[in-house]
Every structure is written in structure tokens, then in C-alpha cells.
Short mmCIF file of C-alpha atoms and ligand atoms in Angstrom, two decimals:
data_model
loop_
_atom_site.label_atom_id
_atom_site.label_comp_id
_atom_site.label_asym_id
_atom_site.label_seq_id
_atom_site.Cartn_x
_atom_site.Cartn_y
_atom_site.Cartn_z
CA MET A 1 91.09 -34.82 -12.03
CA PHE A 2 88.77 -33.84 -9.07
CA SER A 3 85.89 -35.90 -10.62
CA SER A 4 88.20 -38.90 -10.14
CA TYR A 5 87.86 -38.23 -6.38
CA LEU A 6 84.13 -38.18 -6.60
CA ASP A 7 84.22 -41.44 -8.33
CA VAL A 8 86.14 -42.90 -5.45
CA VAL A 9 83.57 -41.53 -3.13
CA LEU A 10 80.94 -43.17 -5.30
CA LEU A 11 82.88 -46.50 -5.08
CA PHE A 12 83.00 -46.20 -1.31
CA HIS A 13 79.27 -45.73 -1.08
CA PRO A 14 77.10 -47.98 0.88
CA VAL A 15 74.83 -48.34 -2.04
CA LEU A 16 77.63 -50.03 -3.79
CA ALA A 17 78.66 -51.91 -0.56
CA LEU A 18 75.07 -53.26 -0.23
CA LEU A 19 75.46 -54.62 -3.88
CA THR A 20 79.02 -56.08 -3.42
CA ILE A 21 79.17 -56.96 0.13
CA GLN A 22 77.25 -59.73 2.01
CA HIS A 23 77.72 -59.56 5.59
CA PRO A 24 75.84 -62.26 7.63
CA LYS A 25 75.09 -59.95 10.39
CA MET A 26 73.92 -57.26 7.98
CA HIS A 27 70.22 -56.70 8.37
CA ILE A 28 69.12 -54.06 5.59
CA ASN A 29 66.15 -52.18 6.54
CA HIS A 30 64.10 -50.41 3.82
CA SER A 31 64.24 -47.06 5.20
CA ASN A 32 67.93 -47.17 5.62
CA LEU A 33 68.21 -48.29 1.97
CA GLN A 34 66.19 -45.36 0.91
CA TYR A 35 68.41 -43.09 2.80
CA PHE A 36 71.39 -44.78 1.22
CA VAL A 37 69.86 -44.28 -2.41
CA ILE A 38 69.20 -40.63 -1.57
CA SER A 39 72.55 -40.23 -0.58
CA PHE A 40 74.43 -42.05 -3.44
CA PHE A 41 72.28 -39.86 -5.97
CA SER A 42 73.08 -36.61 -4.13
CA ILE A 43 76.90 -37.61 -4.46
CA LEU A 44 76.40 -38.53 -7.91
CA ALA A 45 74.79 -35.00 -8.70
CA LEU A 46 77.79 -33.40 -7.12
CA ARG A 47 79.91 -35.74 -9.16
CA TYR A 48 78.48 -34.27 -12.46
CA ALA A 49 77.83 -30.74 -11.30
CA GLY A 50 81.63 -30.77 -11.60
CA SER A 51 82.61 -28.07 -9.24
CA SER A 52 86.14 -28.23 -8.06
CA TYR A 53 86.38 -29.16 -4.41
CA PHE A 54 89.52 -30.77 -4.38
CA LEU A 55 93.22 -30.62 -4.43
CA VAL A 56 94.32 -33.85 -6.17
CA PRO A 57 97.65 -35.33 -5.34
CA ALA A 58 99.91 -33.30 -2.96
CA GLU A 59 100.72 -29.87 -4.28
CA ALA A 60 98.85 -27.12 -2.53
CA PRO A 61 98.09 -23.75 -4.38
CA THR A 62 100.49 -21.16 -3.48
CA GLY A 63 99.41 -18.85 -0.62
CA VAL A 64 97.48 -21.52 1.38
CA CYS A 65 98.80 -21.89 4.83
CA MET A 66 101.21 -24.88 5.18
CA THR A 67 100.75 -27.65 7.95
CA LYS A 68 103.42 -28.71 10.00
CA ASP A 69 101.79 -32.22 10.18
CA GLN A 70 104.12 -35.05 9.13
CA PRO A 71 102.85 -37.06 6.06
CA ASN A 72 100.46 -40.17 6.31
CA PRO A 73 102.58 -43.13 6.97
CA ILE A 74 100.06 -45.75 5.93
CA ALA A 75 98.64 -44.51 2.79
CA ALA A 76 100.93 -47.17 1.06
CA LEU A 77 100.19 -49.94 3.35
CA TYR A 78 96.16 -49.62 2.76
CA PRO A 79 95.99 -48.22 -0.75
CA GLY A 80 92.50 -49.29 -1.10
CA ASN A 81 91.18 -48.00 2.37
CA CYS A 82 90.42 -44.32 3.48
CA THR A 83 93.58 -43.35 5.62
CA GLY A 84 94.79 -40.31 7.15
CA THR A 85 96.51 -38.55 10.14
CA LEU A 86 94.88 -36.96 12.99
CA ASN A 87 96.84 -34.34 15.02
CA GLY A 88 95.71 -32.80 17.97
CA THR A 89 94.42 -33.02 21.57
CA VAL A 90 92.13 -35.55 22.97
CA ALA A 91 90.54 -34.75 26.51
CA VAL A 92 88.38 -36.40 29.11
CA VAL A 93 85.97 -34.17 30.52
CA PRO A 94 84.22 -35.62 33.61
CA ILE A 95 80.38 -34.44 33.60
CA ALA A 96 77.73 -35.61 35.96
CA LEU A 97 76.37 -38.82 34.83
CA GLU A 98 72.97 -37.40 35.43
CA LEU A 99 73.88 -34.48 32.98
CA ALA A 100 75.07 -37.12 30.55
CA ARG A 101 71.79 -39.03 31.00
CA GLN A 102 69.90 -35.80 29.97
CA LEU A 103 72.10 -34.87 27.02
CA ILE A 104 72.38 -38.51 25.51
CA PRO A 105 69.05 -39.69 23.79
CA PRO A 106 66.90 -41.64 26.24
CA GLN A 107 66.51 -44.53 24.09
CA TYR A 108 70.32 -45.39 24.49
CA GLY A 109 71.70 -46.62 27.72
CA ILE A 110 75.13 -45.58 29.23
CA LEU A 111 77.44 -48.68 29.76
CA GLU A 112 78.86 -47.51 33.15
CA HIS A 113 80.31 -50.81 33.94
CA ALA A 114 82.50 -50.37 30.78
CA TYR A 115 84.07 -47.27 31.63
CA ARG A 116 84.36 -48.30 35.29
CA SER A 117 86.14 -51.56 34.27
CA LEU A 118 88.78 -49.31 32.51
CA LEU A 119 88.82 -46.55 35.11
CA PRO A 120 88.18 -48.08 38.52
CA SER A 121 88.91 -44.97 40.49
CA PHE A 122 86.68 -42.60 38.19
CA PRO A 123 84.51 -40.36 40.46
CA LYS A 124 81.25 -41.79 41.51
CA GLY A 125 78.29 -40.38 39.84
CA MET A 126 80.48 -38.97 37.08
CA TYR A 127 80.65 -39.85 33.40
CA PRO A 128 83.60 -39.24 30.76
CA ALA A 129 82.56 -37.10 28.07
CA ILE A 130 85.37 -36.56 25.48
CA VAL A 131 86.64 -33.46 23.64
CA GLN A 132 88.69 -33.94 20.44
CA ALA A 133 90.39 -31.07 18.70
CA LEU A 134 92.09 -32.43 15.56
CA HIS A 135 93.53 -31.65 12.32
CA ASP A 136 92.78 -34.36 9.59
CA HIS A 137 95.89 -34.62 7.38
CA GLU A 138 96.44 -36.34 4.10
CA VAL A 139 93.11 -38.16 3.97
CA GLN A 140 93.00 -40.34 0.97
CA ALA A 141 92.21 -43.45 -0.72
CA PHE A 142 93.41 -44.96 -4.01
CA GLY A 143 95.95 -42.26 -3.94
CA TYR A 144 93.49 -39.49 -4.16
CA LYS A 145 93.81 -36.99 -1.34
CA ILE A 146 91.26 -34.34 -0.10
CA GLU A 147 92.33 -31.14 1.28
CA ASP A 148 93.13 -30.93 4.98
CA PHE A 149 90.53 -29.92 7.41
CA THR A 150 89.99 -29.19 11.16
CA ARG A 151 87.05 -30.33 13.28
CA THR A 152 86.20 -30.55 17.16
CA GLY A 153 83.36 -31.38 19.27
CA VAL A 154 82.26 -33.23 22.19
CA GLU A 155 81.68 -36.76 22.08
CA PHE A 156 79.93 -39.19 24.40
CA PRO A 157 81.72 -42.77 24.50
CA PHE A 158 80.28 -45.81 26.12
CA VAL A 159 76.72 -45.58 24.75
CA ASP A 160 74.66 -48.63 24.41
CA MET A 161 73.10 -47.92 21.22
CA LEU A 162 72.21 -51.61 20.42
CA ASN A 163 70.63 -52.15 23.80
CA ASP A 164 72.93 -55.27 24.30
CA ASN A 165 74.42 -53.90 27.48
CA HIS A 166 77.73 -54.76 26.11
CA THR A 167 78.86 -53.10 22.82
CA SER A 168 80.08 -49.56 23.40
CA PHE A 169 79.44 -46.74 20.81
CA LYS A 170 80.59 -43.06 20.61
CA TRP A 171 77.68 -40.52 20.09
CA ALA A 172 78.95 -37.49 18.26
CA PRO A 173 75.92 -35.12 17.92
CA SER A 174 77.70 -32.01 16.78
CA LEU A 175 81.01 -30.96 15.11
CA LEU A 176 82.69 -27.56 14.09
CA MET A 177 84.41 -28.22 10.95
CA THR A 178 86.56 -26.35 8.38
CA SER A 179 84.09 -24.00 6.28
CA GLY A 180 84.24 -24.52 2.37
CA HIS A 181 85.39 -28.12 2.73
CA ASP A 182 82.11 -29.64 1.09
CA ILE A 183 83.24 -32.97 1.22
CA ALA A 184 84.16 -33.24 4.96
CA LEU A 185 81.07 -31.04 5.78
CA LYS A 186 78.67 -33.31 3.82
CA GLY A 187 80.52 -36.36 4.96
CA ALA A 188 79.76 -35.41 8.37
CA LYS A 189 76.18 -34.33 7.85
CA ASP A 190 75.42 -37.68 6.17
CA TYR A 191 75.58 -39.20 9.74
CA GLY A 192 72.99 -36.81 10.89
CA THR A 193 75.68 -34.60 12.79
CA GLU A 194 74.88 -31.10 13.46
CA VAL A 195 77.89 -29.65 11.66
CA PHE A 196 78.85 -26.01 11.97
CA ALA A 197 81.15 -24.65 9.01
CA SER A 198 83.88 -22.73 11.17
CA THR A 199 87.04 -20.94 11.10
CA PHE A 200 89.93 -22.12 13.20
CA ASP A 201 92.92 -20.88 14.85
CA PRO A 202 95.52 -21.87 13.76
CA GLY A 203 94.01 -22.34 10.41
CA CYS A 204 95.89 -25.55 9.22
CA ASP A 205 97.22 -27.12 12.17
CA ALA A 206 96.24 -28.84 15.14
CA TYR A 207 97.35 -26.07 17.73
CA ARG A 208 99.87 -23.41 18.00
CA SER A 209 102.34 -22.47 20.80
CA VAL A 210 101.53 -19.49 23.15
CA LYS A 211 103.59 -17.62 25.88
CA SER A 212 102.70 -18.77 29.29
CA ASN A 213 104.31 -19.27 32.69
CA LYS A 214 103.62 -22.88 32.32
CA PRO A 215 105.59 -25.17 29.78
CA GLY A 216 104.36 -26.58 26.57
CA THR A 217 101.26 -24.43 26.51
CA THR A 218 99.02 -24.64 22.99
CA TYR A 219 95.94 -22.82 22.02
CA PHE A 220 93.10 -23.98 19.69
CA SER A 221 89.92 -22.46 18.80
CA ALA A 222 86.97 -22.88 16.35
CA LYS A 223 84.13 -20.45 15.74
CA SER A 224 81.27 -21.08 13.74
CA ILE A 225 80.36 -18.96 10.70
CA ALA A 226 77.45 -16.38 11.41
CA PRO A 227 74.52 -16.49 11.94
CA SER A 228 75.12 -19.65 14.15
CA GLU A 229 77.21 -19.16 17.38
CA ALA A 230 78.85 -22.32 18.09
CA SER A 231 82.43 -22.08 19.42
CA LEU A 232 85.08 -24.40 21.14
CA SER A 233 88.53 -23.28 22.44
CA THR A 234 91.25 -25.32 24.36
CA LEU A 235 94.28 -24.07 26.44
CA PHE A 236 96.45 -26.82 27.40
CA SER A 237 99.88 -26.89 29.13
CA SER A 238 102.32 -29.96 29.53
CA THR A 239 101.76 -32.05 32.76
CA ASP A 240 103.55 -34.86 34.57
CA HIS A 241 100.44 -36.07 35.97
CA GLU A 242 98.99 -38.74 33.62
CA VAL A 243 95.40 -39.13 34.97
CA PHE A 244 93.82 -41.48 32.77
CA PRO A 245 95.80 -44.51 31.06
CA LEU A 246 96.66 -44.51 27.37
CA GLU A 247 94.43 -47.76 27.07
CA PHE A 248 91.46 -45.77 28.00
CA PHE A 249 92.31 -43.28 25.24
CA LYS A 250 92.56 -46.24 22.76
CA ASN A 251 89.48 -47.77 23.91
CA PHE A 252 86.96 -44.69 23.30
CA THR A 253 88.82 -43.47 20.24
CA ASN A 254 88.18 -46.76 18.37
CA GLN A 255 84.54 -47.21 19.33
CA PRO A 256 82.30 -46.92 16.29
CA THR A 257 80.71 -43.41 16.05
CA PHE A 258 77.18 -42.48 15.08
CA ALA A 259 74.96 -39.36 15.33
CA ASP A 260 71.43 -40.22 14.31
CA GLY A 261 72.03 -43.88 14.57
CA LYS A 262 71.19 -44.53 10.83
CA THR A 263 74.72 -45.45 10.03
CA CYS A 264 78.19 -45.85 11.92
CA ASP A 265 81.56 -44.69 11.28
CA HIS A 266 84.34 -46.83 12.12
CA MET A 267 87.68 -45.16 12.63
CA THR A 268 90.58 -47.24 13.77
CA ARG A 269 93.41 -44.90 15.34
CA LEU A 270 96.94 -46.43 15.16
CA PHE A 271 99.13 -45.34 18.05
CA ASN A 272 102.15 -47.16 16.97
CA THR A 273 102.94 -45.64 13.57
CA SER A 274 105.98 -43.06 12.94
CA VAL A 275 103.58 -40.01 13.44
CA THR A 276 103.02 -41.19 17.06
CA THR A 277 106.25 -42.46 17.96
CA SER A 278 108.38 -39.63 16.49
CA HIS A 279 106.82 -36.84 18.74
CA GLY A 280 105.60 -39.25 21.56
CA ILE A 281 102.28 -38.65 23.45
CA GLU A 282 102.29 -35.77 25.74
CA PRO A 283 100.05 -35.58 28.71
CA VAL A 284 98.30 -32.09 29.12
CA LYS A 285 95.91 -30.35 31.42
CA GLY A 286 94.11 -27.20 30.65
CA THR A 287 90.78 -25.69 30.29
CA ILE A 288 87.97 -25.95 27.44
CA ARG A 289 85.18 -23.65 26.77
CA VAL A 290 82.40 -25.04 24.55
CA LYS A 291 79.46 -23.68 23.03
CA LEU A 292 77.98 -26.30 21.20
CA PRO A 293 74.82 -28.49 21.14
CA PRO A 294 73.56 -30.49 23.13
CA PHE A 295 75.16 -28.29 25.75
CA VAL A 296 72.85 -24.95 26.30
CA GLY A 297 74.90 -21.71 26.55
CA GLU A 298 78.68 -21.72 26.97
CA VAL A 299 80.36 -24.11 29.46
CA GLU A 300 83.87 -24.05 30.72
CA PHE A 301 85.70 -27.26 31.81
CA LYS A 302 88.79 -26.46 33.99
CA ASP A 303 91.68 -28.69 34.93
CA VAL A 304 90.80 -31.20 32.17
CA TYR A 305 93.39 -33.92 31.38
CA GLY A 306 94.29 -35.27 28.14
CA LEU A 307 96.67 -36.23 25.44
CA ARG A 308 98.44 -34.37 22.74
CA LEU A 309 99.45 -36.63 19.89
CA ASP A 310 99.54 -37.48 16.33
CA SER A 311 97.97 -40.66 14.93
CA ALA A 312 97.39 -42.37 11.80
CA PHE A 313 94.00 -43.73 11.03
CA ILE A 314 92.17 -46.14 8.76
CA GLU A 315 88.30 -44.96 8.16
CA ASN A 316 85.36 -47.34 7.05
CA ASN A 317 82.34 -45.12 6.47
CA TYR A 318 78.51 -45.55 6.46
CA LEU A 319 78.41 -49.01 8.09
CA PRO A 320 75.26 -50.43 9.38
CA CYS A 321 75.66 -50.21 13.18
CA GLU A 322 74.29 -53.52 13.67
CA THR A 323 77.56 -54.87 12.30
CA PHE A 324 79.47 -53.89 15.55
CA ARG A 325 77.01 -56.05 18.01
CA GLY A 326 79.64 -57.67 20.17
CA TYR A 327 82.36 -55.80 18.85
CA SER A 328 85.29 -55.01 21.39
CA GLY A 329 87.95 -53.36 19.21
CA ASN A 330 90.23 -56.28 19.24
CA GLU A 331 88.97 -58.58 16.60
C1 LIG B 1 101.15 -31.99 15.29
O1 LIG B 1 101.11 -30.69 15.21
C2 LIG B 1 101.87 -29.79 15.84
C3 LIG B 1 101.31 -28.25 15.92
O2 LIG B 1 101.29 -27.98 14.61
C4 LIG B 1 103.35 -29.77 15.24
O3 LIG B 1 104.31 -29.11 15.95
C5 LIG B 1 103.86 -31.29 15.30
O4 LIG B 1 104.98 -31.44 14.60
C6 LIG B 1 102.68 -32.21 14.62
N1 LIG B 1 103.10 -33.74 14.77
C7 LIG B 1 103.26 -34.50 13.73
C8 LIG B 1 103.86 -35.89 14.15
O5 LIG B 1 103.08 -34.19 12.57
C1 LIG B 2 89.78 -51.75 4.12
O1 LIG B 2 88.51 -51.49 3.18
C2 LIG B 2 87.74 -52.82 3.23
C3 LIG B 2 86.74 -52.63 2.15
O2 LIG B 2 85.84 -51.75 2.42
C4 LIG B 2 87.18 -53.51 4.37
O3 LIG B 2 86.78 -54.70 4.37
C5 LIG B 2 88.56 -53.67 5.37
O4 LIG B 2 88.25 -53.99 6.78
C6 LIG B 2 89.36 -52.24 5.47
N1 LIG B 2 90.86 -52.36 6.32
C7 LIG B 2 90.86 -52.16 7.54
C8 LIG B 2 92.02 -52.27 7.98
O5 LIG B 2 89.75 -51.29 8.07
C1 LIG B 3 74.75 -54.91 32.34
O1 LIG B 3 76.03 -55.74 32.43
C2 LIG B 3 76.90 -55.45 33.72
C3 LIG B 3 78.23 -56.18 33.58
O2 LIG B 3 78.04 -57.45 33.34
C4 LIG B 3 75.83 -55.84 34.75
O3 LIG B 3 76.61 -55.55 35.92
C5 LIG B 3 74.78 -55.25 34.85
O4 LIG B 3 73.62 -55.69 35.83
C6 LIG B 3 73.86 -55.32 33.50
N1 LIG B 3 72.84 -54.44 33.35
C7 LIG B 3 71.60 -54.91 32.96
C8 LIG B 3 70.56 -53.95 32.87
O5 LIG B 3 71.36 -56.21 32.59
C1 LIG B 4 64.58 -49.00 9.92
O1 LIG B 4 65.43 -47.93 10.40
C2 LIG B 4 64.74 -46.79 10.61
C3 LIG B 4 65.93 -45.63 10.90
O2 LIG B 4 67.10 -46.27 11.53
C4 LIG B 4 63.80 -47.23 12.05
O3 LIG B 4 63.27 -45.81 12.21
C5 LIG B 4 62.93 -47.95 11.63
O4 LIG B 4 62.01 -48.28 12.69
C6 LIG B 4 63.45 -49.29 10.85
N1 LIG B 4 62.45 -50.19 10.52
C7 LIG B 4 62.66 -51.67 11.06
C8 LIG B 4 61.64 -52.22 10.43
O5 LIG B 4 63.48 -52.13 11.50
C1 LIG B 5 100.06 -51.33 15.32
O1 LIG B 5 98.83 -51.61 16.08
C2 LIG B 5 97.69 -52.19 15.38
C3 LIG B 5 96.45 -52.19 16.18
O2 LIG B 5 96.44 -51.31 16.85
C4 LIG B 5 98.08 -53.47 15.04
O3 LIG B 5 97.22 -54.23 14.22
C5 LIG B 5 99.43 -53.60 14.13
O4 LIG B 5 99.90 -54.90 14.25
C6 LIG B 5 100.75 -52.87 14.98
N1 LIG B 5 101.85 -52.72 14.30
C7 LIG B 5 102.88 -52.87 14.94
C8 LIG B 5 104.17 -52.70 13.90
O5 LIG B 5 103.14 -53.15 16.08
C1 LIG B 6 87.21 -51.52 25.62
O1 LIG B 6 86.69 -51.47 26.79
C2 LIG B 6 85.59 -52.39 27.08
C3 LIG B 6 85.09 -52.32 28.44
O2 LIG B 6 85.86 -52.64 29.40
C4 LIG B 6 86.18 -53.88 26.74
O3 LIG B 6 85.21 -54.62 26.87
C5 LIG B 6 86.78 -53.95 25.28
O4 LIG B 6 87.36 -55.01 25.17
C6 LIG B 6 87.80 -52.88 25.39
N1 LIG B 6 88.47 -52.66 24.00
C7 LIG B 6 89.64 -52.49 23.70
C8 LIG B 6 89.99 -52.62 22.36
O5 LIG B 6 90.46 -52.44 24.66
#
């Protein structure tokens, strides 16, 4: 059964996309093609190596921790697409624009006018980095599910990767991700992301409640497997203070994402399905500790504002970034 899932992965692979889809804006570059072909054959090798990476439909082995996440509400709506849910916390971390300029590769501009048009009162000389701590649940395509996993990292939205001074991309250079989940780890590495196989607390949920004198306090932490020493932890409490509008979160979470710039990931987050509306969207305030490239050493961000929510998503993988020239998220 598990090999059927790899067949699905192969089916989605860009080599086949190149053969089957002819997008007018798609300029295929030789070295990218070479890269796709290598990646295709490495998945093919995995397919025939036949180790069992997967849980195929629903039932989890006994003894494995059970998530509290509600089921994927859109799997049946988009049976031929990769869908899932993302439960967790998304926070905006203001950093000095000067620091952002040092961290983001110099060939890419920063679209300051784009984030300022969404956040007119964002402090001068600052840039909104993003921290996401998310549990991926019931990720599937064609009825085949992969095991749940968790990931977290710092992302840099409003990056002008096409140098058109217009289209916003999100640069996601590094991730902490569930160790042992070879498909998710490989999936992220194929974008050129620096991926740290990690253990999480809680193990199979987005966060857990902790005792505190502040209401609605939750904890989340990720630690890479030795010998690497990456980590990220969050402690958030409920707040009445909604500093950044939901529209801002919708905007950057839906930007096409890249790491080394060879291909782009397009994840459309839906904020209007039952998983979001049933629990609502909770504004939170708290502290994040990060030890993860491109930051040097451990950094702590206090009084960070964000949202705790679940959302459904549709993901289109390994797309040529050029496809998104002029994209604004509403086409
Ligand atoms: C999101 O995760 C939290 C923590 O595990 C859980 O309490 C909540 O029910 C989840 N939300 C949904 C909609 O599944
Ligand atoms: C579903 O996948 C197809 C084929 O890859 C793609 O053209 C389409 O845009 C996807 N649908 C959504 C809603 O992303
Ligand atoms: C980029 O676009 C913004 C908004 O349209 C404009 O103010 C700015 O001057 C442009 N920058 C460059 C380098 O063209
Ligand atoms: C093709 O893409 C690679 C990697 O994205 C880049 O280094 C190279 O310059 C590109 N070549 C052309 C001819 O565009
Ligand atoms: C939910 O939002 C998506 C895009 O954000 C939109 O395409 C869809 O029509 C919306 N669905 C409902 C039921 O409002
Ligand atoms: C996101 O923000 C940019 C910059 O203001 C804007 O051009 C774009 O249309 C927005 N996209 C969505 C989906 O709101």
C-alpha cells in the first residue's frame, strides 16, 4: 500500500508536470530541468527501495500519540490536490530592516512598500519576519494520507525574488521538522531548505496548555536531533490586543515560498472552513526563542503578537517561481 503513495508523489512530480502542463509563462531552464530529473529518479529509487514510510488511510498504530486536530475538511472537495490542515501559531516578529537586509540573500530586494501598504503604522526601519509553529494534519492526495508531522521556523515575506518590484515571495531558509518523517523532510530539502530533523513538545499537536497567571497560555518547543543544535520554543497567552489585522496574515501566508530559488511552493491557506470557524482565530501575545540559521546564536523575541488558529490548505509543489510573476494572491 505504501508504494501507492510514492506513486502519487511521482505523479505530482515536476518532471511529469513538465511533460503534461504547458504554461505560457513557464520558461524551462536547463539546469532546473536537470535538477528535476535527478529529484524524480531519487523518488523513483525510494519507490522501489520499498521501505515503509507511510501510514495509508486513517488508522494509526496503537501506542502512537493521538492528535486533537479535527479532520481535513476539504479532502473530498479537492480529491486530486494535495490538501491538509495546519493547526498552530503564526506570529509577526518585527526585526530591524537592516538586519533583514543582512539575512535575506543580497540578490533579492525587500518590498517595503508592499508591507507598509498593508500595515501603514508598522514602525519605521523595521521589517515583519514571521514565525510559524504548525502541526500538519491529514495531508493527502487521491485519498492517500501521509503521517502527521510538525514543523517550525522563521520566514521572510515580501521578498522581491523576481526583481519586478511587485510580486511578494516568502523566503523560508530553514525548518525544524519531525524526525523520521522521511517524506516531509525530503519534501522540504528538495526546495533547498536547511532542514533539522527534530523532536517536538507536544509530540503530535500544535501546542499544549500550561499553567500560568495569564489566560490561555500555551507552550510549544522543537529541538533538533544531535549533533545539530537548532531549536525554537514559544510561550503565548491570549490577548485582547489585535495588533496586526487578519488580512495581513492572509496576505503573507499565501505568498509563494522558496528557499534556494530553484522552485516555489504555493500553499493556499483557507480561513473560512469548519476547522477555522469552529474554534475561531485567537489573538495571542508571547515570547519566542530561536536558535536557527540564518540567525546567529540564540535570539529571544518578547511581546510578539500572533494568531492561534487551525486552517485548511491546498498545496501545489515544485512550481517554477516565474509562474508567479505579477501574482497578488487573488487570481
Ligand atoms: C488545534 O490544536 C489544539 C491543541 O492541540 C487543539 O486543542 C484544537 O482543538 C485544535 N483545533 C482544531 C480545529 O483541530
Ligand atoms: C489542483 O491541482 C491542479 C493540478 O496540479 C492545479 O492546476 C490546480 O490549480 C490545483 N487546485 C488548487 C485549488 O490549487
Ligand atoms: C517600487 O514600487 C514602489 C511602489 O510602486 C515605488 O514607490 C518604488 O519607487 C519602486 N522602487 C523601484 C526601485 O522602482
Ligand atoms: C538556470 O537556473 C539556474 C538555477 O536557478 C541559474 O543558476 C542559471 O543561471 C539559470 N540559467 C539561465 C540560462 O537562466
Ligand atoms: C473560502 O475562501 C476561498 C479563498 O480564500 C474562496 O475561494 C472560497 O470561495 C471561500 N469559501 C466560502 C464558502 O466562502
Ligand atoms: C497582498 O499585499 C500586496 C501588497 O499590498 C497586494 O499587492 C496584494 O494584492 C495582497 N494580496 C492579497 C491576496 O490580499
